[in-house]
Coordinates of C-alpha atoms in Angstrom, one line a residue:
Chain A
M1 CA 0.0 0.0 0.0
T2 CA 1.3 3.4 -0.8
A3 CA 1.3 6.4 1.5
A4 CA -0.4 8.5 -1.1
G5 CA -3.1 10.9 0.1
L6 CA -2.2 11.2 3.7
R7 CA -2.8 14.9 3.8
I8 CA -6.2 15.5 5.2
A9 CA -8.5 16.9 2.6
G10 CA -10.0 20.4 2.8
I11 CA -7.2 22.1 4.6
A12 CA -5.4 25.1 3.1
R13 CA -1.6 24.7 3.5
G14 CA 1.4 26.9 3.2
A15 CA 3.2 27.7 -0.1
A16 CA 4.5 24.8 -2.1
A17 CA 8.1 23.8 -1.3
R18 CA 10.5 21.4 -3.0
L19 CA 13.1 19.5 -1.2
R20 CA 15.4 16.5 -1.6
F21 CA 15.8 13.5 0.5
D22 CA 18.9 11.8 -0.8
A23 CA 18.3 11.4 -4.5
V24 CA 14.5 11.8 -4.3
E25 CA 12.8 15.2 -5.0
I26 CA 9.6 15.7 -3.2
T27 CA 7.1 18.5 -3.0
A28 CA 5.6 19.6 0.3
H29 CA 4.3 22.8 2.0
E30 CA 6.3 25.5 3.7
G31 CA 6.1 25.1 7.4
E32 CA 5.3 21.4 7.4
I33 CA 7.4 19.2 9.7
L34 CA 10.0 17.4 7.6
A35 CA 9.1 13.9 8.9
S36 CA 5.5 14.5 8.1
A37 CA 6.2 15.8 4.6
L38 CA 8.4 12.8 3.9
L39 CA 5.6 10.5 5.2
A40 CA 3.1 12.1 2.8
A41 CA 5.6 11.5 0.0
G42 CA 5.8 7.8 0.7
I43 CA 9.2 8.0 2.4
R44 CA 9.0 6.2 5.7
T45 CA 12.5 4.8 6.0
L46 CA 14.7 7.6 7.3
R47 CA 17.7 5.6 8.4
H48 CA 19.0 2.1 9.2
A49 CA 19.5 0.8 12.7
P50 CA 22.9 0.1 14.2
G51 CA 23.2 -3.6 14.7
D52 CA 20.7 -5.3 12.5
G53 CA 20.5 -2.5 9.9
G54 CA 16.8 -2.6 10.0
P55 CA 14.8 0.3 8.5
R56 CA 13.8 3.0 11.0
G57 CA 11.6 6.1 10.7
L58 CA 9.3 8.5 12.6
F59 CA 8.2 7.1 16.0
C60 CA 7.5 9.6 18.7
A61 CA 7.2 12.8 16.7
M62 CA 8.2 14.9 19.6
G63 CA 12.0 15.0 19.5
S64 CA 12.5 12.3 22.2
C65 CA 13.2 8.9 20.6
Q66 CA 15.8 10.1 18.1
E67 CA 14.7 7.5 15.5
C68 CA 14.0 10.1 12.8
V69 CA 17.4 11.8 12.8
V70 CA 18.6 13.0 9.4
Q71 CA 21.4 15.2 8.2
I72 CA 20.8 18.8 6.9
E73 CA 23.9 20.8 5.8
G74 CA 26.1 18.5 7.7
Q75 CA 24.2 18.7 10.9
R76 CA 22.2 15.9 12.5
I77 CA 18.7 16.8 13.6
E78 CA 15.5 15.0 14.2
A79 CA 13.2 15.3 11.1
C80 CA 10.3 15.8 13.5
R81 CA 11.9 19.1 14.8
V82 CA 12.6 20.6 11.4
L83 CA 10.2 22.7 9.3
V84 CA 10.3 22.3 5.6
R85 CA 11.9 25.1 3.5
D86 CA 11.9 25.4 -0.2
G87 CA 15.2 24.1 -1.6
M88 CA 16.1 22.1 1.5
E89 CA 18.7 19.3 1.0
V90 CA 18.2 16.4 3.4
R91 CA 20.5 13.3 3.6
S92 CA 19.9 10.1 5.4
L93 CA 22.6 9.3 7.9
P94 CA 25.6 7.4 6.4
Chain B
M1 CA 39.7 35.0 14.9
T2 CA 36.4 35.1 16.8
S3 CA 35.7 34.6 20.4
R4 CA 33.3 32.0 21.6
Q5 CA 29.8 32.9 20.5
E6 CA 28.2 34.9 23.4
P7 CA 24.9 33.6 24.6
R8 CA 22.1 35.8 23.4
Y9 CA 20.7 36.1 26.9
E10 CA 23.0 35.7 29.8
L11 CA 20.5 36.6 32.2
R12 CA 19.3 36.5 35.6
Y13 CA 15.6 36.0 36.1
E14 CA 13.7 35.6 39.3
L15 CA 11.9 32.5 38.0
I16 CA 12.6 30.1 35.1
V17 CA 9.9 27.8 33.8
I18 CA 10.9 24.9 31.6
G19 CA 8.0 23.7 29.4
A20 CA 5.3 25.9 27.9
G21 CA 2.5 23.4 27.9
P22 CA -0.7 24.1 29.9
A23 CA 1.0 23.8 33.2
G24 CA 4.2 25.8 32.4
A25 CA 2.4 28.5 30.6
A26 CA -0.1 28.9 33.5
A27 CA 2.8 29.1 36.0
A28 CA 4.7 31.7 33.9
L29 CA 1.5 33.8 33.5
E30 CA 0.7 33.6 37.2
A31 CA 4.2 34.6 38.3
D32 CA 4.4 37.4 35.7
A33 CA 1.1 38.8 36.7
R34 CA 2.3 39.0 40.3
G35 CA 5.5 40.8 39.3
L36 CA 8.2 38.1 39.0
K37 CA 10.7 38.4 36.2
T38 CA 10.1 35.2 34.4
L39 CA 11.7 33.2 31.6
L40 CA 9.7 30.5 29.9
L41 CA 11.6 27.9 27.8
D42 CA 10.3 25.3 25.4
E43 CA 11.9 23.2 22.7
V44 CA 9.1 23.7 20.2
L45 CA 8.3 27.0 18.4
E46 CA 5.1 27.8 20.1
A47 CA 3.5 27.4 23.5
G48 CA 0.9 24.7 24.0
G49 CA 2.8 21.5 24.8
Q50 CA 1.4 18.3 23.3
V51 CA -2.3 18.7 24.1
Y52 CA -2.6 22.3 22.8
R53 CA 0.0 21.9 20.1
A54 CA -0.4 24.7 17.5
P55 CA -1.2 23.8 14.0
L56 CA 1.5 25.1 11.8
A57 CA 1.4 28.5 10.2
G58 CA -0.3 28.5 6.9
L59 CA -2.6 25.7 7.8
S60 CA -6.2 26.7 8.0
Q61 CA -7.6 25.0 11.0
L62 CA -9.7 21.9 11.2
P63 CA -13.0 23.0 12.8
A64 CA -12.0 24.8 16.0
S65 CA -11.9 22.1 18.6
R66 CA -12.0 22.8 22.3
E67 CA -8.3 22.1 22.4
A68 CA -7.6 24.5 19.5
Q69 CA -9.5 27.3 21.3
A70 CA -7.7 26.6 24.6
G71 CA -4.4 26.6 22.9
N72 CA -5.0 29.8 21.1
A73 CA -6.1 31.5 24.3
L74 CA -3.0 30.3 26.1
R75 CA -0.7 31.6 23.3
A76 CA -2.5 34.9 23.2
A77 CA -2.2 35.3 27.0
L78 CA 1.5 34.7 26.8
A79 CA 1.9 37.2 24.0
A80 CA 0.1 39.8 26.0
S81 CA 2.1 39.3 29.1
T82 CA 5.6 40.3 30.0
V83 CA 6.9 36.8 30.3
S84 CA 10.2 36.4 28.4
S85 CA 9.7 33.4 26.1
A86 CA 12.5 31.4 24.6
F87 CA 10.9 29.1 22.1
G88 CA 12.8 26.6 20.0
H89 CA 15.2 26.3 23.0
R90 CA 16.2 22.8 24.0
V91 CA 17.3 22.5 27.6
W92 CA 20.2 20.1 27.8
A93 CA 21.3 20.5 31.4
V94 CA 20.4 22.2 34.7
E95 CA 22.6 22.9 37.7
P96 CA 21.4 23.5 41.2
G97 CA 21.1 27.2 42.1
F98 CA 19.6 27.2 39.3
K99 CA 21.4 27.5 36.0
V100 CA 19.7 26.4 32.9
F101 CA 21.6 25.5 29.8
S102 CA 19.8 25.4 26.5
L103 CA 20.4 25.6 22.8
G104 CA 18.2 27.6 20.5
P105 CA 18.0 28.5 16.8
D106 CA 20.5 31.4 17.4
G107 CA 22.9 29.6 19.6
P108 CA 23.4 28.8 23.3
L109 CA 21.4 30.4 26.1
E110 CA 22.4 30.2 29.7
A111 CA 20.0 31.6 32.3
E112 CA 20.0 31.7 36.0
A113 CA 17.2 32.1 38.5
E114 CA 16.6 31.5 42.2
A115 CA 13.5 29.5 41.5
L116 CA 12.8 26.9 38.9
I117 CA 9.5 25.3 37.8
L118 CA 9.7 22.1 35.8
A119 CA 6.7 21.4 33.6
T120 CA 8.2 19.1 31.0
G121 CA 5.2 16.8 30.5
A122 CA 5.0 13.1 29.9
L123 CA 6.5 10.4 27.7
E124 CA 4.6 7.5 26.2
R125 CA 5.0 4.0 27.5
H126 CA 5.7 1.2 25.2
V127 CA 5.6 -2.6 25.2
P128 CA 8.0 -3.9 22.6
I129 CA 6.9 -6.6 20.2
P130 CA 8.5 -8.2 17.1
G131 CA 8.4 -5.6 14.3
W132 CA 7.7 -2.6 16.5
T133 CA 10.7 -0.8 15.1
L134 CA 9.3 -0.9 11.5
P135 CA 8.7 2.4 9.7
G136 CA 4.9 3.1 9.9
V137 CA 4.7 2.3 13.7
T138 CA 4.4 5.4 15.7
G139 CA 3.2 6.2 19.2
L140 CA -0.3 7.3 19.9
A141 CA 0.9 10.7 21.0
A142 CA 2.8 10.9 17.7
A143 CA -0.5 10.2 15.9
T144 CA -2.0 13.2 17.6
V145 CA 0.9 15.4 16.5
L146 CA 0.4 14.3 12.9
L147 CA -3.4 14.7 13.0
K148 CA -3.7 17.9 15.0
S149 CA -0.7 20.0 14.0
Q150 CA 0.1 18.6 10.6
A151 CA -3.4 17.7 9.4
M152 CA -1.8 14.4 8.3
L153 CA -3.1 10.9 8.6
P154 CA -0.6 8.4 10.0
G155 CA -1.6 5.9 7.3
R156 CA -4.5 5.0 5.0
R157 CA -5.5 1.9 7.0
V158 CA -4.4 2.1 10.6
V159 CA -4.4 -0.3 13.5
V160 CA -4.7 1.7 16.7
A161 CA -3.4 -0.4 19.6
G162 CA -2.2 -0.4 23.2
S163 CA -4.2 0.9 26.1
G164 CA -5.6 4.1 27.6
P165 CA -7.7 7.1 26.6
L166 CA -5.6 7.9 23.6
L167 CA -6.8 4.8 21.8
P168 CA -10.4 6.0 21.1
L169 CA -9.2 9.6 20.7
V170 CA -6.7 8.7 17.9
A171 CA -9.1 6.2 16.3
A172 CA -12.0 8.7 16.2
S173 CA -9.7 11.4 14.9
I174 CA -8.5 9.2 12.1
L175 CA -12.0 8.4 11.1
K176 CA -13.1 12.1 11.3
S177 CA -10.1 12.9 9.0
G178 CA -11.1 10.5 6.3
G179 CA -8.8 7.6 7.2
E180 CA -9.7 4.0 7.8
V181 CA -9.2 2.3 11.2
A182 CA -8.7 -1.4 10.6
A183 CA -9.1 -2.2 14.3
V184 CA -8.8 -0.8 17.8
V185 CA -6.9 -3.2 19.9
D186 CA -7.2 -2.5 23.6
A187 CA -5.2 -4.6 26.1
T188 CA -7.4 -3.5 28.9
P189 CA -10.4 -5.8 29.4
R190 CA -13.8 -4.1 29.1
A191 CA -14.2 -4.5 32.8
G192 CA -11.1 -2.3 33.3
W193 CA -13.0 0.7 31.9
L194 CA -16.0 -0.1 34.1
G195 CA -13.7 -0.3 37.2
Q196 CA -12.7 3.3 36.7
M197 CA -16.2 4.6 36.2
P198 CA -16.4 6.2 39.7
A199 CA -13.4 8.3 38.8
F200 CA -14.8 9.1 35.3
M201 CA -18.1 10.2 36.7
T202 CA -16.3 13.2 38.4
R203 CA -16.1 14.8 34.9
P204 CA -19.3 14.0 33.0
A205 CA -18.4 16.3 30.1
L206 CA -15.2 14.4 29.5
L207 CA -17.0 11.1 29.9
A208 CA -19.5 12.1 27.3
R209 CA -16.7 13.0 24.9
G210 CA -15.2 9.6 25.3
A211 CA -18.6 8.0 24.7
G212 CA -18.8 10.1 21.6
W213 CA -15.6 8.7 20.3
I214 CA -16.7 5.1 20.9
G215 CA -20.0 6.0 19.2
Q216 CA -18.2 7.1 16.1
L217 CA -16.1 3.9 16.0
L218 CA -19.2 1.8 16.3
A219 CA -21.0 3.8 13.6
H220 CA -18.1 3.1 11.3
R221 CA -18.1 -0.6 12.3
V222 CA -14.5 -0.5 13.4
P223 CA -13.7 -3.7 15.2
L224 CA -13.1 -2.8 18.9
L225 CA -11.1 -5.6 20.4
S226 CA -10.9 -5.4 24.2
G227 CA -8.6 -7.7 26.1
H228 CA -6.4 -8.1 23.0
A229 CA -2.9 -7.0 22.2
L230 CA -0.6 -6.9 19.2
V231 CA 1.9 -9.7 19.4
R232 CA 3.7 -9.1 16.1
I233 CA 4.0 -6.4 13.5
E234 CA 4.9 -7.5 10.0
G235 CA 6.5 -6.0 6.9
T236 CA 9.8 -5.7 5.1
D237 CA 10.4 -2.0 4.6
G238 CA 7.5 -0.8 6.6
V239 CA 4.2 -1.9 8.3
E240 CA 2.1 -4.3 6.2
G241 CA 0.1 -6.1 8.9
V242 CA -0.2 -7.1 12.5
H243 CA -1.0 -10.2 14.5
I244 CA -3.4 -9.9 17.4
A245 CA -4.0 -12.2 20.3
A246 CA -6.3 -12.3 23.3
V247 CA -4.6 -11.4 26.6
D248 CA -5.6 -11.9 30.2
A249 CA -6.2 -9.2 32.7
A250 CA -2.4 -9.1 33.5
G251 CA -1.5 -8.7 29.8
A252 CA -0.2 -12.2 29.2
P253 CA -1.2 -13.8 25.9
V254 CA -3.9 -16.4 26.3
R255 CA -2.2 -19.5 25.0
Q256 CA -5.1 -21.4 23.6
A257 CA -6.5 -18.4 21.6
A258 CA -5.5 -18.2 17.9
A259 CA -3.7 -15.2 16.7
R260 CA -5.5 -13.1 14.1
R261 CA -3.9 -11.2 11.2
I262 CA -5.1 -7.8 10.1
E263 CA -3.7 -5.9 7.1
C264 CA -2.7 -2.3 7.6
D265 CA -0.2 0.3 6.5
A266 CA 0.3 2.0 9.8
V267 CA 0.2 1.2 13.5
C268 CA -0.4 3.8 16.3
Y269 CA 0.8 2.1 19.4
G270 CA 1.2 3.1 23.1
F271 CA 0.4 2.2 26.6
G272 CA -0.4 5.4 28.5
L273 CA 1.9 8.2 29.7
Q274 CA 4.6 8.4 32.3
P275 CA 6.1 11.5 33.7
A276 CA 9.3 12.8 32.1
T277 CA 11.7 12.8 35.0
E278 CA 15.1 13.7 33.5
L279 CA 15.4 17.1 34.9
T280 CA 14.1 16.3 38.4
R281 CA 16.5 13.3 38.5
L282 CA 19.4 15.4 37.2
L283 CA 18.9 17.9 40.1
G284 CA 18.5 15.1 42.6
A285 CA 15.0 15.6 43.8
A286 CA 13.2 12.8 45.6
H287 CA 11.1 10.5 43.4
H288 CA 8.5 7.8 44.2
Y289 CA 6.8 5.1 42.2
V290 CA 3.0 5.7 41.9
P291 CA 1.2 3.6 39.3
R292 CA -1.9 5.8 39.3
L293 CA 0.4 8.8 38.4
G294 CA 2.1 6.9 35.6
G295 CA 5.0 5.3 37.5
W296 CA 8.1 7.0 38.7
T297 CA 7.4 10.6 39.4
V298 CA 9.0 13.4 41.4
K299 CA 7.6 13.8 45.0
T300 CA 5.6 17.0 45.4
D301 CA 3.6 18.5 48.2
A302 CA 0.1 20.0 47.8
D303 CA 1.8 23.2 46.4
Q304 CA 3.9 21.4 43.8
R305 CA 7.1 21.8 45.8
T306 CA 9.7 19.1 45.3
S307 CA 12.2 18.0 48.0
L308 CA 14.6 20.6 46.9
A309 CA 14.3 24.2 47.9
R310 CA 12.8 26.5 45.3
L311 CA 12.4 23.7 42.8
Y312 CA 8.8 23.0 41.8
A313 CA 7.2 20.6 39.3
A314 CA 3.8 20.9 37.7
G315 CA 1.7 19.3 35.0
D316 CA 2.1 15.7 33.8
G317 CA 5.8 15.9 34.5
A318 CA 4.9 15.8 38.1
G319 CA 2.4 12.9 37.8
V320 CA 0.1 12.2 34.9
L321 CA -3.2 13.9 35.9
G322 CA -4.0 15.2 32.5
V323 CA -4.7 18.6 30.9
A324 CA -7.6 19.6 33.1
A325 CA -5.4 19.5 36.2
A326 CA -2.4 21.2 34.5
P327 CA -3.1 24.9 34.7
G328 CA -4.1 24.7 38.4
R329 CA -0.9 22.9 39.2
G330 CA 1.2 25.4 37.3
R331 CA -0.5 28.2 39.2
L332 CA 0.1 26.5 42.5
A333 CA 3.7 26.1 41.7
A334 CA 4.1 29.7 40.8
L335 CA 2.3 30.8 44.0
A336 CA 4.5 28.7 46.1
A337 CA 7.6 30.1 44.4
L338 CA 6.3 33.6 44.9
H339 CA 5.8 32.9 48.6
D340 CA 9.1 31.2 49.0
L341 CA 10.9 34.1 47.4
G342 CA 9.2 36.4 49.9
R343 CA 7.1 38.1 47.2
L344 CA 3.7 36.9 48.5
D345 CA 2.7 37.0 52.1
E346 CA 1.1 34.0 53.8
A347 CA -2.5 35.3 53.8
A348 CA -2.5 36.3 50.2
W349 CA -0.9 33.1 49.2
Q350 CA -3.4 30.9 51.0
R351 CA -6.3 33.0 49.6
A352 CA -5.0 32.4 46.1
A353 CA -4.0 28.8 46.5
R354 CA -6.9 27.3 48.4
P355 CA -9.5 27.4 45.6
L356 CA -6.8 25.9 43.3
R357 CA -6.1 23.1 45.6
R358 CA -9.8 22.2 45.9
R359 CA -10.3 22.2 42.1
L360 CA -7.2 20.1 41.7
A361 CA -8.5 17.4 43.9
R362 CA -11.5 17.0 41.6
A363 CA -9.5 17.1 38.4
A364 CA -7.0 14.6 39.9
A365 CA -9.6 11.9 40.4
F366 CA -10.4 11.7 36.7
G367 CA -6.8 12.0 35.6
Q368 CA -5.7 9.2 37.9
G369 CA -8.6 7.0 36.7
M370 CA -7.4 7.5 33.1
T371 CA -3.7 6.8 34.0
A372 CA -4.6 3.7 36.0
L373 CA -6.5 2.5 33.0
A374 CA -3.6 2.9 30.7
A375 CA -1.1 1.0 32.8
P376 CA 0.1 -2.1 31.1
G377 CA -0.7 -5.3 33.0
L378 CA 2.0 -6.8 35.2
A379 CA 2.5 -9.6 32.7
S380 CA 2.7 -7.5 29.6
H381 CA 6.4 -8.2 29.3
E382 CA 5.4 -11.8 28.4
R383 CA 4.6 -10.4 25.0
I384 CA 8.2 -9.4 24.5
T385 CA 9.9 -12.4 22.7
A386 CA 13.6 -13.1 23.1
G387 CA 14.4 -11.7 19.7
T388 CA 12.4 -8.5 20.1
T389 CA 14.5 -5.3 20.1
V390 CA 14.1 -3.6 23.5
C391 CA 16.7 -0.9 23.3
R392 CA 16.1 0.6 19.9
C393 CA 19.1 2.9 19.9
E394 CA 21.7 0.3 20.6
G395 CA 19.8 -2.6 18.9
L396 CA 19.6 -4.8 22.1
N397 CA 17.0 -7.5 22.2
R398 CA 15.4 -9.1 25.2
E399 CA 17.7 -12.1 25.1
T400 CA 20.8 -9.9 25.5
L401 CA 19.3 -7.9 28.4
D402 CA 18.0 -11.0 30.2
A403 CA 21.5 -12.5 30.0
A404 CA 23.0 -9.5 31.6
I405 CA 20.3 -9.4 34.3
A406 CA 21.0 -13.1 35.0
Q407 CA 24.7 -12.2 35.4
G408 CA 23.8 -9.7 38.1
A409 CA 22.8 -6.4 36.3
V410 CA 19.8 -5.9 38.6
S411 CA 19.5 -2.2 38.4
L412 CA 19.0 0.1 35.5
N413 CA 22.4 1.7 36.1
D414 CA 24.0 -1.8 36.1
L415 CA 22.2 -2.8 33.0
K416 CA 23.3 0.4 31.3
A417 CA 26.9 -0.3 32.2
A418 CA 26.7 -3.9 31.2
T419 CA 24.9 -3.5 27.8
R420 CA 24.6 0.2 26.9
C421 CA 20.8 -0.1 27.3
G422 CA 19.7 3.5 28.0
M423 CA 23.0 5.0 26.8
G424 CA 22.0 5.7 23.3
P425 CA 20.5 8.9 21.9
C426 CA 17.1 8.4 23.5
G427 CA 18.7 8.4 27.0
G428 CA 16.5 5.6 28.1
R429 CA 13.3 7.5 27.5
V430 CA 11.9 4.8 25.2
C431 CA 13.4 1.7 26.7
G432 CA 13.8 2.5 30.4
D433 CA 10.4 1.3 31.6
T434 CA 10.6 -1.9 29.7
A435 CA 14.1 -2.6 30.9
A436 CA 12.9 -2.1 34.5
A437 CA 10.0 -4.4 33.9
L438 CA 12.4 -7.1 32.6
I439 CA 14.6 -6.7 35.7
A440 CA 11.5 -7.0 37.9
A441 CA 10.3 -10.1 36.1
A442 CA 13.7 -11.8 36.2
T443 CA 14.5 -11.0 39.8
G444 CA 11.1 -11.1 41.4
Q445 CA 11.5 -7.6 42.7
A446 CA 8.6 -5.3 42.9
R447 CA 8.6 -2.6 40.2
E448 CA 9.0 0.1 42.8
M449 CA 12.4 -1.4 43.8
I450 CA 13.8 -0.7 40.3
H451 CA 14.8 2.9 40.4
E452 CA 15.3 5.0 37.2
A453 CA 18.8 5.3 35.9
T454 CA 21.0 8.3 36.9
A455 CA 20.4 11.1 34.5
R456 CA 23.4 12.6 32.8
P457 CA 23.8 15.7 30.8
P458 CA 23.5 16.5 27.9
L459 CA 19.9 15.3 28.1
R460 CA 19.6 15.5 24.3
P461 CA 22.3 15.0 21.6
L462 CA 23.9 18.3 20.9
P463 CA 25.8 19.7 17.9
L464 CA 29.1 20.5 19.5
D465 CA 30.0 23.2 17.1
Q466 CA 27.0 25.2 18.1
L467 CA 27.9 25.0 21.8
V468 CA 31.6 25.7 21.3
G469 CA 31.4 28.2 18.5
D470 CA 34.3 29.4 16.5
F471 CA 37.8 29.7 18.1
N472 CA 41.4 29.7 17.2
Y473 CA 43.8 27.2 18.9
A474 CA 46.1 30.2 19.3
D475 CA 43.6 31.7 21.7
L476 CA 43.6 28.8 24.1
P477 CA 45.6 29.6 27.2
I478 CA 48.0 26.7 27.5
P479 CA 50.3 27.0 30.5
A480 CA 54.0 26.5 29.9
P481 CA 55.1 23.0 31.1
A482 CA 56.8 22.8 34.5
P483 CA 60.5 22.5 34.3
L484 CA 61.8 18.9 34.7

């Protein structure tokens, strides 16, 4: 099943924004939380776990669990604490 | 050559409040209204905490709910006050006295105050099962963030599972927003809800709201499975389905019952709330284990004072009593601080505090009923298989932790030292309660004998360069070596 159509209908959102997550370009809205924008674009795997290398993604959505950490301009930050900006370049952790 | 980036504020305040949810905001407003120079800090960009979390700018609101109105009123009151607010500031350490270290969008902030109110809220409790680390599994609180502040569904076909009042809330919210709920899986037996009825009856309006949620679920023919729990979540790159089994009143799977598979693309999963105790632990305040308050919580008196002078705790961070009780607790903490700082005489203090204490007693009954309901049964850990990842950060499964416990690691500090459980980026926030339950189960100790691990700063991962700033090695004062 795809994650298409997760944005709740009938809600006006901020200006369109484009960003990249690794090689993938996605469109979102200014001011959306990055993790949420990625989810809506069908991107759920944000990193791979130490140890078993299993896929990990958004879990607590409140900056506590550290599962959604990504890299933006060389700095590690939780995707649930970052607001989308047009032109943002996001990398998954190495 | 630049010197270390100067903190934007370096300031002395009379009171610092950490956490701008309903309790913290109320505390700051009360203190400010009575003339205390107050700093209010929060990690997120706007006041409101979790329950009154602001929808993001540019987002037209879903029909204004009670929460939305309350949240807007709170934010407006703060804006109209003379409270100094530092939003987007993540507190990473606190020292006695008190000195608060935080990092904000423009750099470090170090602030001092004689009195400190902690209102840092609660964390969700989890019961790990195979597959719970898969993308697509989020907490119930996380689902409310997505739904309320992002106007986003967690998935197209969602299983909502665990225990507590967030279950029907999240499920109803998903339905209202056009999503599908494949099932609501509640580990609490139906009798559990009935058992808390006396407490719920103290707040008929809230009770009616809950009944409304259930009504919606029934109207949409959502399967409501009481006395059931997830035993497995499946999928390769993300959630594809779950297995559900009947559980007894203590949470142990009923062996004879067949597991049932339900397809879904997301799981919202959680077992009630527990107080966030990092800061109170870091400062060395006394704590106690009270299941009806969510487990380990800082000890407070009727005025929200902790065991340390001029340190107060309010809101769910001081025991999960819910949002209705939060503003009153915040105000009581502020009033106590004002009195203890000599800024409010005894008579005025009692006049202001007495009605708040009375109202709190009523709100507390309902809150405690809810929290008691959400507590996982004492045998819930039986659902954690040997291969299940318990410490997500370090990738430690139950088998690894049980082995260390068997070798003598019978406290959370010991277990941390032996395995690194709790030493990863989450600081034990996600795994701590489970690790303690495993120790209790293995050693036969009561849960209240397993204390939380020692808190260590930094309480969150920090980008070192933002703390340190720019500097030249040439500027470092290195003393000449002593003569041989």
